[in-house]
Short mmCIF file of C-alpha atoms and ligand atoms in Angstrom, two decimals:
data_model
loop_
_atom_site.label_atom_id
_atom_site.label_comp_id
_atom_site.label_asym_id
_atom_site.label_seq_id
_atom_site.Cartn_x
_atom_site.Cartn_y
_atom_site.Cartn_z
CA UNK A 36 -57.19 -28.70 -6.92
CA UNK A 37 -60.54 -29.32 -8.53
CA UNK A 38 -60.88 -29.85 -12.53
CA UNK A 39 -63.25 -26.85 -13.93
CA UNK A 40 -66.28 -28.56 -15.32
CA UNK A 41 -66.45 -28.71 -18.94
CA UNK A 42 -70.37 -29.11 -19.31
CA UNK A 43 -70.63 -25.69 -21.81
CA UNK A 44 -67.14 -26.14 -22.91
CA UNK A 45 -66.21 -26.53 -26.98
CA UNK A 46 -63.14 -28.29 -27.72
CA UNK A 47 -61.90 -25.09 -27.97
CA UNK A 48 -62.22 -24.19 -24.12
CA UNK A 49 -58.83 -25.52 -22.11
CA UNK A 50 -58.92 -27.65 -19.32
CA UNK A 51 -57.78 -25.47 -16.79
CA UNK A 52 -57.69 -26.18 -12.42
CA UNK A 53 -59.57 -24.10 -10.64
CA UNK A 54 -58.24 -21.97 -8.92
CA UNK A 55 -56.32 -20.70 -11.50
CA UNK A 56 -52.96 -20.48 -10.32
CA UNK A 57 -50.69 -17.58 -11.78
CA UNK A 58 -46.90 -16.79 -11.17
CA UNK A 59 -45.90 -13.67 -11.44
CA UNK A 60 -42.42 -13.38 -13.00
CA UNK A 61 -40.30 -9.97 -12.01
CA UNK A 62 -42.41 -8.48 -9.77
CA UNK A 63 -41.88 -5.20 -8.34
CA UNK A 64 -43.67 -4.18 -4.65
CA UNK A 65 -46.20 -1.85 -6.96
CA UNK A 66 -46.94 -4.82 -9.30
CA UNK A 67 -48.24 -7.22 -6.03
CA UNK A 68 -49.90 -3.47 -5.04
CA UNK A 69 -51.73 -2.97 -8.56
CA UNK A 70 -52.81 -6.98 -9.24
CA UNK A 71 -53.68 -7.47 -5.26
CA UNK A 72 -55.89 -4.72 -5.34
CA UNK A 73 -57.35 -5.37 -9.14
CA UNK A 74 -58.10 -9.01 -8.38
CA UNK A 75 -60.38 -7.89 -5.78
CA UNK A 76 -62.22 -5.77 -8.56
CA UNK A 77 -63.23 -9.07 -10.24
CA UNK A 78 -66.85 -11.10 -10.04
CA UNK A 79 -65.23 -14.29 -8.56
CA UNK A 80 -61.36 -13.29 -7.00
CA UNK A 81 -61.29 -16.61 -5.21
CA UNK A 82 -61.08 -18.25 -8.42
CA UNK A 83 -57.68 -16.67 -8.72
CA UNK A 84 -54.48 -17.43 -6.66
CA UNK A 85 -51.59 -15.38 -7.53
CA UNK A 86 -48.04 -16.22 -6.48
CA UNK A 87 -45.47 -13.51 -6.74
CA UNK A 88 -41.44 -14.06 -7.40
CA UNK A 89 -38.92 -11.40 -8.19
CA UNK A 90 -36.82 -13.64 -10.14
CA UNK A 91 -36.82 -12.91 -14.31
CA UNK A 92 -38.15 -15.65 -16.33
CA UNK A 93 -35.08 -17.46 -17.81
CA UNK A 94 -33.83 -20.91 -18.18
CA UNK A 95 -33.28 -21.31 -14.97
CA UNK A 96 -36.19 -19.69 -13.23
CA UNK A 97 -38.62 -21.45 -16.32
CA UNK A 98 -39.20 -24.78 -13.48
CA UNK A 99 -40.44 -22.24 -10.85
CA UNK A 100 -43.74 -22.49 -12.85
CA UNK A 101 -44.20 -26.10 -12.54
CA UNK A 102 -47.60 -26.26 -11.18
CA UNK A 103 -49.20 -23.34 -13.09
CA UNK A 104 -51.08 -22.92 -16.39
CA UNK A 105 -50.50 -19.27 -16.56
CA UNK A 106 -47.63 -17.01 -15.96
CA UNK A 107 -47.25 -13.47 -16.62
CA UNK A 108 -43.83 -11.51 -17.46
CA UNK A 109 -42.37 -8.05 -17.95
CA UNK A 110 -40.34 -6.40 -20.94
CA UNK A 111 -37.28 -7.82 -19.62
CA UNK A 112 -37.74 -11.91 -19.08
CA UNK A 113 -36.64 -14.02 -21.12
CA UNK A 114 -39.35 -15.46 -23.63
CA UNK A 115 -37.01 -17.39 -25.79
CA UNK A 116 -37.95 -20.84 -27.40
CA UNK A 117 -35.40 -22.45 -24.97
CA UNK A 118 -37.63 -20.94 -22.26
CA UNK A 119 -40.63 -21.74 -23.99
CA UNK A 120 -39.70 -25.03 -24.51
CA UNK A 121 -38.83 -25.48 -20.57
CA UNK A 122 -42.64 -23.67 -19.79
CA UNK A 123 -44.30 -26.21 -22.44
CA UNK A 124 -43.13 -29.23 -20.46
CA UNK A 125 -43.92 -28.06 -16.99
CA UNK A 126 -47.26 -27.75 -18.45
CA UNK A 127 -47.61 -23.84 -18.94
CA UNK A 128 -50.59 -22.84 -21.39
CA UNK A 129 -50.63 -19.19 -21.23
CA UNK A 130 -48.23 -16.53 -20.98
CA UNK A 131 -49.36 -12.62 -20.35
CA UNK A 132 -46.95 -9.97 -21.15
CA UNK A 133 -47.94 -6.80 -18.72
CA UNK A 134 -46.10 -4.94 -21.17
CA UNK A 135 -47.29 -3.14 -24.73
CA UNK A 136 -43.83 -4.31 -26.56
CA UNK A 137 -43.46 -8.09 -27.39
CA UNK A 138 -39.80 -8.09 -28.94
CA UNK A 139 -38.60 -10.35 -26.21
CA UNK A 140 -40.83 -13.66 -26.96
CA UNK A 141 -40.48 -15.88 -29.85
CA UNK A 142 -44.21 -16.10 -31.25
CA UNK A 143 -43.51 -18.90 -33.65
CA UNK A 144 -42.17 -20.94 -30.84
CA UNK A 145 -44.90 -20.33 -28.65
CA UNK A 146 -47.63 -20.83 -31.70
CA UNK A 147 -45.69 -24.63 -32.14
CA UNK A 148 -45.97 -25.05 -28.22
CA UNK A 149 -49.37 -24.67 -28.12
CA UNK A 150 -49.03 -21.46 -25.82
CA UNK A 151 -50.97 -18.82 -25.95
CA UNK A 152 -49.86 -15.41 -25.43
CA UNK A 153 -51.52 -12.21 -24.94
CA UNK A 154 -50.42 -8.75 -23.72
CA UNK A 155 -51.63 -5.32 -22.47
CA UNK A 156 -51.48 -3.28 -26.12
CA UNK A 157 -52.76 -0.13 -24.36
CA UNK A 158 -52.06 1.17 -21.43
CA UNK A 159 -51.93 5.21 -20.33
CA UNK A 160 -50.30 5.58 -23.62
CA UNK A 161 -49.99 9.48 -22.64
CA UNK A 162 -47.36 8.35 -19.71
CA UNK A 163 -45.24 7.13 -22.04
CA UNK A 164 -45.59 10.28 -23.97
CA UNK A 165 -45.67 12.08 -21.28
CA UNK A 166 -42.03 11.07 -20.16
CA UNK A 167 -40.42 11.41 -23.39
CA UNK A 168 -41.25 14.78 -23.44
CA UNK A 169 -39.98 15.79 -19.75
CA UNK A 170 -36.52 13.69 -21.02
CA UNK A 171 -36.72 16.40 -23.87
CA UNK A 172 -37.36 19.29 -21.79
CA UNK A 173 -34.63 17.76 -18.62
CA UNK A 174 -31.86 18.01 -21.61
CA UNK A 175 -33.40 21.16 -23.26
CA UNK A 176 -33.08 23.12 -19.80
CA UNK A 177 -29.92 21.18 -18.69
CA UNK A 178 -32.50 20.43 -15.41
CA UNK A 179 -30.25 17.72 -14.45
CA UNK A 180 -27.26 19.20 -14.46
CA UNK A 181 -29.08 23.05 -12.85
CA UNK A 182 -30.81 20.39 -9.92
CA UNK A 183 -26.95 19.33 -9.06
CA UNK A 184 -25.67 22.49 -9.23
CA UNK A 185 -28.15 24.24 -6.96
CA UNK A 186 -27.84 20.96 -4.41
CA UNK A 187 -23.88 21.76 -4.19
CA UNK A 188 -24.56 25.33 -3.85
CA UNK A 189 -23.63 26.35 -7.43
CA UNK A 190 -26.05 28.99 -9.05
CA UNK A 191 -24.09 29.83 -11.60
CA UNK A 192 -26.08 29.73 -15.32
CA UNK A 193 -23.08 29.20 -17.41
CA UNK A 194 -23.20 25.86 -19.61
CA UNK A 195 -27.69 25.86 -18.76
CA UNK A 196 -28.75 27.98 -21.99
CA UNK A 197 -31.39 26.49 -23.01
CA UNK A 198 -33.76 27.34 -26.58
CA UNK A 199 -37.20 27.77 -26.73
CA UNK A 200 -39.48 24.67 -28.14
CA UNK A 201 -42.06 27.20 -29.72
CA UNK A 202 -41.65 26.84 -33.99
CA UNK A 203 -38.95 23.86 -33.31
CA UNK A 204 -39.88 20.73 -35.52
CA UNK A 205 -39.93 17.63 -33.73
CA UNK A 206 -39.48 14.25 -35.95
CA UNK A 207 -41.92 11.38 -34.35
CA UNK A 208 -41.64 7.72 -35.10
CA UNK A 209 -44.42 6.06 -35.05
CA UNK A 210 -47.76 7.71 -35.48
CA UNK A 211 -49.50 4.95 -33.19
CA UNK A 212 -50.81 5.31 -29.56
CA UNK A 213 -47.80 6.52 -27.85
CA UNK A 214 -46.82 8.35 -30.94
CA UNK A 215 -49.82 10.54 -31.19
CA UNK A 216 -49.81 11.59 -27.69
CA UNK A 217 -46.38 12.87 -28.23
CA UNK A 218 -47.57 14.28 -31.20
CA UNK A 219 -50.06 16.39 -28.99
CA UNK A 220 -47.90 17.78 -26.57
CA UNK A 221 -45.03 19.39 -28.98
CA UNK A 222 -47.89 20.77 -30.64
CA UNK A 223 -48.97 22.41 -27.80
CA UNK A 224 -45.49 23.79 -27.01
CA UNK A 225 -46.09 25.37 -30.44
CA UNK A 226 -43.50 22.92 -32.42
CA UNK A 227 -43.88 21.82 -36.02
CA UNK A 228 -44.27 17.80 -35.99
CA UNK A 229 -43.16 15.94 -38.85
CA UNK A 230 -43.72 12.07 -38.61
CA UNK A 231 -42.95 9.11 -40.68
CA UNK A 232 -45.11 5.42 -40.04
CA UNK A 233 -46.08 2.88 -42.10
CA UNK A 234 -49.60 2.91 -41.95
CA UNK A 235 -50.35 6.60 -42.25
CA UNK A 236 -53.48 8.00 -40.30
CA UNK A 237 -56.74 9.24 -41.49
CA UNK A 238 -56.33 12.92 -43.02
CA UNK A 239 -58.67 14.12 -40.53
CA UNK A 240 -57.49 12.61 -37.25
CA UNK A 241 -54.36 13.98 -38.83
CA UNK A 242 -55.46 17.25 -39.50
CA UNK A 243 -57.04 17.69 -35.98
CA UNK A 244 -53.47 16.22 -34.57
CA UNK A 245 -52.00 19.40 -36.72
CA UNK A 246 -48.92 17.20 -38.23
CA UNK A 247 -47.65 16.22 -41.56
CA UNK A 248 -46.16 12.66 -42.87
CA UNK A 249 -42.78 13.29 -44.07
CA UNK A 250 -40.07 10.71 -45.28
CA UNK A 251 -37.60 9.18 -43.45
CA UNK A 252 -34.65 11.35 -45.01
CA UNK A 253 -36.59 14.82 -44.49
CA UNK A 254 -37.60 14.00 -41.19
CA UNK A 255 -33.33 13.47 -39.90
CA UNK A 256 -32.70 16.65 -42.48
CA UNK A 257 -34.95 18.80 -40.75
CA UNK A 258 -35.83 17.98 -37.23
CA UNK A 259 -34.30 19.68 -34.15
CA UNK A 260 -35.81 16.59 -32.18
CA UNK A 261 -36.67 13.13 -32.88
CA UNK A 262 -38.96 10.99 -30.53
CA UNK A 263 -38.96 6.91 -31.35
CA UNK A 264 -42.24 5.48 -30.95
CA UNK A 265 -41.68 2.16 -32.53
CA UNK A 266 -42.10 -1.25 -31.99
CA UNK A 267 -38.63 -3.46 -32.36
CA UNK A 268 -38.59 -6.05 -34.81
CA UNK A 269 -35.87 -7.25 -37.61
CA UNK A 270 -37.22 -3.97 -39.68
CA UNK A 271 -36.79 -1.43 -37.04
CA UNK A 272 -33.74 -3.02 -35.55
CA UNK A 273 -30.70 -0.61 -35.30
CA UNK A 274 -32.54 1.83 -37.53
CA UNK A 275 -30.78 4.50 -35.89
CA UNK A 276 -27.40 3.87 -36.93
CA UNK A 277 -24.07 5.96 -38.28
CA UNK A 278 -25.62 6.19 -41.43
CA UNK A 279 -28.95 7.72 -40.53
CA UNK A 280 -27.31 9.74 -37.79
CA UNK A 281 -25.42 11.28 -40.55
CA UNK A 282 -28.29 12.42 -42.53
CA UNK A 283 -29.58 14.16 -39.09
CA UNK A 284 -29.09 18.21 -38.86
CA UNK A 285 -26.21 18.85 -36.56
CA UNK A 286 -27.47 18.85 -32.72
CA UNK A 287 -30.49 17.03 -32.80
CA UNK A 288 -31.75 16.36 -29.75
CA UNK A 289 -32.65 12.14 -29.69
CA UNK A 290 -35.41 10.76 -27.43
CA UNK A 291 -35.60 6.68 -27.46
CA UNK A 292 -38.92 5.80 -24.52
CA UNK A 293 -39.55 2.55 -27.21
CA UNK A 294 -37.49 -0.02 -27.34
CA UNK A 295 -33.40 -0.09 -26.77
CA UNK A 296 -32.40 -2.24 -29.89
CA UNK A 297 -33.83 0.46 -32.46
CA UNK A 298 -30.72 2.70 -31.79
CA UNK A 299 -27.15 1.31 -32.26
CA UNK A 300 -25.62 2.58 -29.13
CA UNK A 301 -22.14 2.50 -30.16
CA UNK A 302 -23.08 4.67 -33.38
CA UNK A 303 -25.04 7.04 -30.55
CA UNK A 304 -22.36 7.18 -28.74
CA UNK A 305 -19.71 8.11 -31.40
CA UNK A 306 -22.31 11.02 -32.39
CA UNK A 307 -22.26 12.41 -28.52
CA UNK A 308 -18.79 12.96 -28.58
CA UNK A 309 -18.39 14.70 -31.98
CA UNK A 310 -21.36 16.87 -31.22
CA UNK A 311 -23.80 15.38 -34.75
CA UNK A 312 -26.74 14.84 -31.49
CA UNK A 313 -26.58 17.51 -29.44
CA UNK A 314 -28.17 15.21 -26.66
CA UNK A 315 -29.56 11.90 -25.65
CA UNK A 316 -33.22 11.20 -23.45
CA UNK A 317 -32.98 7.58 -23.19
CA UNK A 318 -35.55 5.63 -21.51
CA UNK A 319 -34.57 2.50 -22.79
CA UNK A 320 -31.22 0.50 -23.66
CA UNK A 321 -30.05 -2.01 -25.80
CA UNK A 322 -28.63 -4.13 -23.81
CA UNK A 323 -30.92 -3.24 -20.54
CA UNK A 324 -31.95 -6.77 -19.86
CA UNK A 325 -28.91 -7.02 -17.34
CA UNK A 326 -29.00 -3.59 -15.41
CA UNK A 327 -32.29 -2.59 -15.34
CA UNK A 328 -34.52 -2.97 -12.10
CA UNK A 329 -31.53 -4.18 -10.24
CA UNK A 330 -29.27 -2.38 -7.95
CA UNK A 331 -25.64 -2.03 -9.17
CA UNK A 332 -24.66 0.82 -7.33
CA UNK A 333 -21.81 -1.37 -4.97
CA UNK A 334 -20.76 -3.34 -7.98
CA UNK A 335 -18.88 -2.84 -11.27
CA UNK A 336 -20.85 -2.61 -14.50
CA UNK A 337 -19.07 -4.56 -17.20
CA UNK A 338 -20.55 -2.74 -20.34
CA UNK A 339 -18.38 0.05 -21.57
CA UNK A 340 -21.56 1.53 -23.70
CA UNK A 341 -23.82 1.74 -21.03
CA UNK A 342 -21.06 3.13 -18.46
CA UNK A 343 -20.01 5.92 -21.14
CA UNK A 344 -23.59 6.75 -21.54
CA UNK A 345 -23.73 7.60 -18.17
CA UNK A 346 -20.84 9.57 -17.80
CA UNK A 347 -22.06 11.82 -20.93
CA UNK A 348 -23.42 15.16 -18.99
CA UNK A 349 -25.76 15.34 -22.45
CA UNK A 350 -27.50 12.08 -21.76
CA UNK A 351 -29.97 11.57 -19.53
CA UNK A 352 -31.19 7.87 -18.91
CA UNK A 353 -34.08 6.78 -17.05
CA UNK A 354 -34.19 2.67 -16.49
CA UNK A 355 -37.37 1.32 -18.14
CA UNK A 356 -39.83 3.87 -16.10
CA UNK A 357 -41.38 5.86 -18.80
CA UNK A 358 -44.77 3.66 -18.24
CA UNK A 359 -44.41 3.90 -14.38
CA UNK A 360 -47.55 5.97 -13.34
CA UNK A 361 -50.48 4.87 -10.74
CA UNK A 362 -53.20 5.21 -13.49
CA UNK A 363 -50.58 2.68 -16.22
CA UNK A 364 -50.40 0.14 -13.53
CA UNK A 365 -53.96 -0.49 -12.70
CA UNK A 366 -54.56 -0.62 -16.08
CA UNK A 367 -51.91 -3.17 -16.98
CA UNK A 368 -53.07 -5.51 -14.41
CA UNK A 369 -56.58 -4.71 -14.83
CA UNK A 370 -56.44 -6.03 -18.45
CA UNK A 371 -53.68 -8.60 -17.79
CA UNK A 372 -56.21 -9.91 -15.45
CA UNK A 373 -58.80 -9.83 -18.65
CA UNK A 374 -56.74 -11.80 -20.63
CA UNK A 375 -55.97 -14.51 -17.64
CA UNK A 376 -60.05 -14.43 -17.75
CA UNK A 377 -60.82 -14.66 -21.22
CA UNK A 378 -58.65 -17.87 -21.84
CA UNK A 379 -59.52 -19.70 -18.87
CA UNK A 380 -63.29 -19.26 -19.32
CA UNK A 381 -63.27 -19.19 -23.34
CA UNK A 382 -59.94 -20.19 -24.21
CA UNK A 383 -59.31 -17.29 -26.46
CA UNK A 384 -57.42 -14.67 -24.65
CA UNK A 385 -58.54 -10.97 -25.23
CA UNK A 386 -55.30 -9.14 -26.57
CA UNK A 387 -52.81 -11.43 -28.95
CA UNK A 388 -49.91 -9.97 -30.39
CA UNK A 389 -49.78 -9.54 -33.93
CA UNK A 390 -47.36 -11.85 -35.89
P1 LIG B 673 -48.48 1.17 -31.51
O1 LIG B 673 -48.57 -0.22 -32.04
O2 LIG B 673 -49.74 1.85 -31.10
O3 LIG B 673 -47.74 2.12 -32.55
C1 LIG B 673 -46.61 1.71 -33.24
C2 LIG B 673 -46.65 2.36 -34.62
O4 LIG B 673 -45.47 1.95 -35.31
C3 LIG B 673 -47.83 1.91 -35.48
O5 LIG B 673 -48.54 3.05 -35.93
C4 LIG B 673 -47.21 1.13 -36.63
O6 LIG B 673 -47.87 1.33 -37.86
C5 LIG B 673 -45.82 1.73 -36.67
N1 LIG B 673 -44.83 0.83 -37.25
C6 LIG B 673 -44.62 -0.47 -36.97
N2 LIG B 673 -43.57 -0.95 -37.67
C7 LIG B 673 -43.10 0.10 -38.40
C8 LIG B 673 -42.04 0.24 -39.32
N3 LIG B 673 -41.24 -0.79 -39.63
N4 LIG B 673 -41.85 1.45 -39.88
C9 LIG B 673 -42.65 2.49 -39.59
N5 LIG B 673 -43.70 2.41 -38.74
C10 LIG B 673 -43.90 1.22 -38.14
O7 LIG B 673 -47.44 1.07 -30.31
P2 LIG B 673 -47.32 2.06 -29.08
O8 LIG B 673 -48.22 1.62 -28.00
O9 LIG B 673 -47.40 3.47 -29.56
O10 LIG B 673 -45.83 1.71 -28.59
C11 LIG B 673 -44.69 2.17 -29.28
C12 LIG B 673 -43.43 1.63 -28.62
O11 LIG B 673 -43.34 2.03 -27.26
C13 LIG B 673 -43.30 0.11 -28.60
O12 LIG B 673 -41.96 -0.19 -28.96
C14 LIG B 673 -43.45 -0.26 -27.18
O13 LIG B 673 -42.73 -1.43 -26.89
C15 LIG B 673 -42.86 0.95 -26.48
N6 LIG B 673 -43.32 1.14 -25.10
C16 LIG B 673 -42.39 1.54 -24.17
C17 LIG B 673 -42.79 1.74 -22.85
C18 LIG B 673 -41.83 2.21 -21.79
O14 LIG B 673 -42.14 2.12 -20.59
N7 LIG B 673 -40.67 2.75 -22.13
C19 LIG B 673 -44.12 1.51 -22.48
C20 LIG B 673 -45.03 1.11 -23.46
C21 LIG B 673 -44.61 0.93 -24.78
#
């Protein structure tokens, strides 16, 4: 391995070996399909030499990555200062998260370990929309439970009725990217969208959305619906809980594609069975981290929640897939790739998460 010259670098600019070498944490066969391919797309690929492994980043895996600046992880490894820590000594200097959601890395540890981070904050936001609405419309039109019956030879309607989306309001959290795509596509089934954020959008960008800000309170008092499209942090954490569940109107339809730990399952749970949420469209899970992207289908799976959640004929639950589209993944590498670029050649990388 050659050291990159330095003769336009500021002190700024790392010293990083050319090639650059990158590890790929959790990969998936369509990952090494999407950042083979996009590689190829760039000015100088051979500058880049991409390793793949399927293992998760953890404390274990963290020495794996001895040997490489960079590394790059999904929504599910573990970013933790431990980790960190582990990745600081092996001589890691950048991490990329191929993921918009940055809950699962401590950014304070990484900022004292001199590691940069950056992540894809925008990717086919409209796929993640896009699936939260088809989980709405799967439990609206009891599709999962019509697609079994059919299969066994069962076309009987009783237990399918359904009720038409046209003049239902919808409650959306989170009036940012994913948010307003959602926003779009109840309005087009003819819906009334009420939506509660922070930072509240322009009146105009709001007015040609056709939605109105609403408060917390109104939006569980009056929506038939309620899509989360919030980032997790210690503010958002558990913010659906027994007590907000309570203010909700009676059968409310909940759709979670955001992040797992903004819903307290067992409070969920306790509001399937008495009927207070008519229905559950869960993309994500709280404690997901273990199940998701691996096969347990020959094993037994230890968490009560997750296993009564499944068994609920009103819940539907998808495993971390709502960004899973052709156009999402080029994208996601594509500016992954970027932000591998940007720090090696400036040592600023493009997209930083905010602290
Ligand atoms: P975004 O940053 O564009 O929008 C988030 C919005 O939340 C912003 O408008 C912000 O003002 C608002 N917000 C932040 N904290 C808030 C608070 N405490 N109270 C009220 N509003 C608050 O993000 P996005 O791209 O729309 O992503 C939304 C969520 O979707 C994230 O949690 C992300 O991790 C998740 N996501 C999931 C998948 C998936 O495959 N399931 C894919 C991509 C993103």
């Amino acid at each position: 391995m050659k050291r990159r010259t330095l003769e336009s670098a500021t002190s700024h600019v790392p010293e990083i070996s050319t090639p650059y070498r990158v590890l790929i944490y959790s990969t998936k066969e369509y990952d090494k399909l999407s950042f083979d391919t996009k590689v190829k797309d760039l000015k100088q690929p051979e500058k880049y030499e991409i390793h793949y492994t399927h293992e998760r980043l953890s404390k274990d895996s963290a020495k794996n990555a001895n040997g490489y600046e960079c590394i790059c992880i999904f929504v599910n490894d573990d970013g933790s200062r431990e980790v960190l820590e582990k990745l600081k000594q092996i001589g890691v200097k950048l991490i990329v998260l191929r993921c918009a959601g940055y809950n699962n890395i401590d950014l304070k540890a990484a900022e004292e370990f001199a590691i940069e981070i950056g992540y894809v904050p925008s990717y086919s936001p409209n796929a993640i929309a896009e699936h939260a609405v088809a989980l709405v419309m799967a439990l609206n039109r009891r599709l999962h439970r019509a697609y079994d019956r059919v299969r066994n030879g069962d076309f009987r309607l009783d237990g399918l009725v359904g009720f038409d989306m046209n003049g239902k309001t919808v409650g959306v959290l989170g009036t940012g990217r994913i948010g307003q795509f959602t926003i779009r596509i109840f309005r087009g089934f003819g819906c009334r969208v009420l939506a509660y954020d922070i930072y509240k959008m322009q009146d105009d960008d709001r007015h040609a959305l056709g939605f109105e800000y609403a408060e917390l309170d109104d939006i569980y008092a009056q929506a038939d619906i309620l899509s989360i499209h919030l980032p997790l942090d210690h503010k958002t954490k558990h913010m659906i809980n027994a007590r907000t569940i309570d203010k909700m109107k009676k059968g409310i339809i909940l759709v979670n594609t955001a992040r797992g730990g903004l819903i307290d399952s067992k409070a969920l749970l306790d509001a399937l069975k008495s009927g207070q949420v008519a229905g559950a469209g869960l993309d994500v899970y709280e404690y997901e981290h273990k199940y998701f992207s691996h096969d347990f289908s020959s094993t037994v799976i230890e968490d009560d929640v997750l296993l009564q959640l499944l068994s609920y004929p009103n819940v539907i639950l998808t495993a971390h897939q709502a960004f899973l589209t052709q156009e999402a993944l080029c994208s996601i590498a594509k500016t992954t790739l970027e932000n591998i670029y940007s720090f090696m050649t400036s040592g600023k990388v493009l997209n930083v998460p905010k602290t």
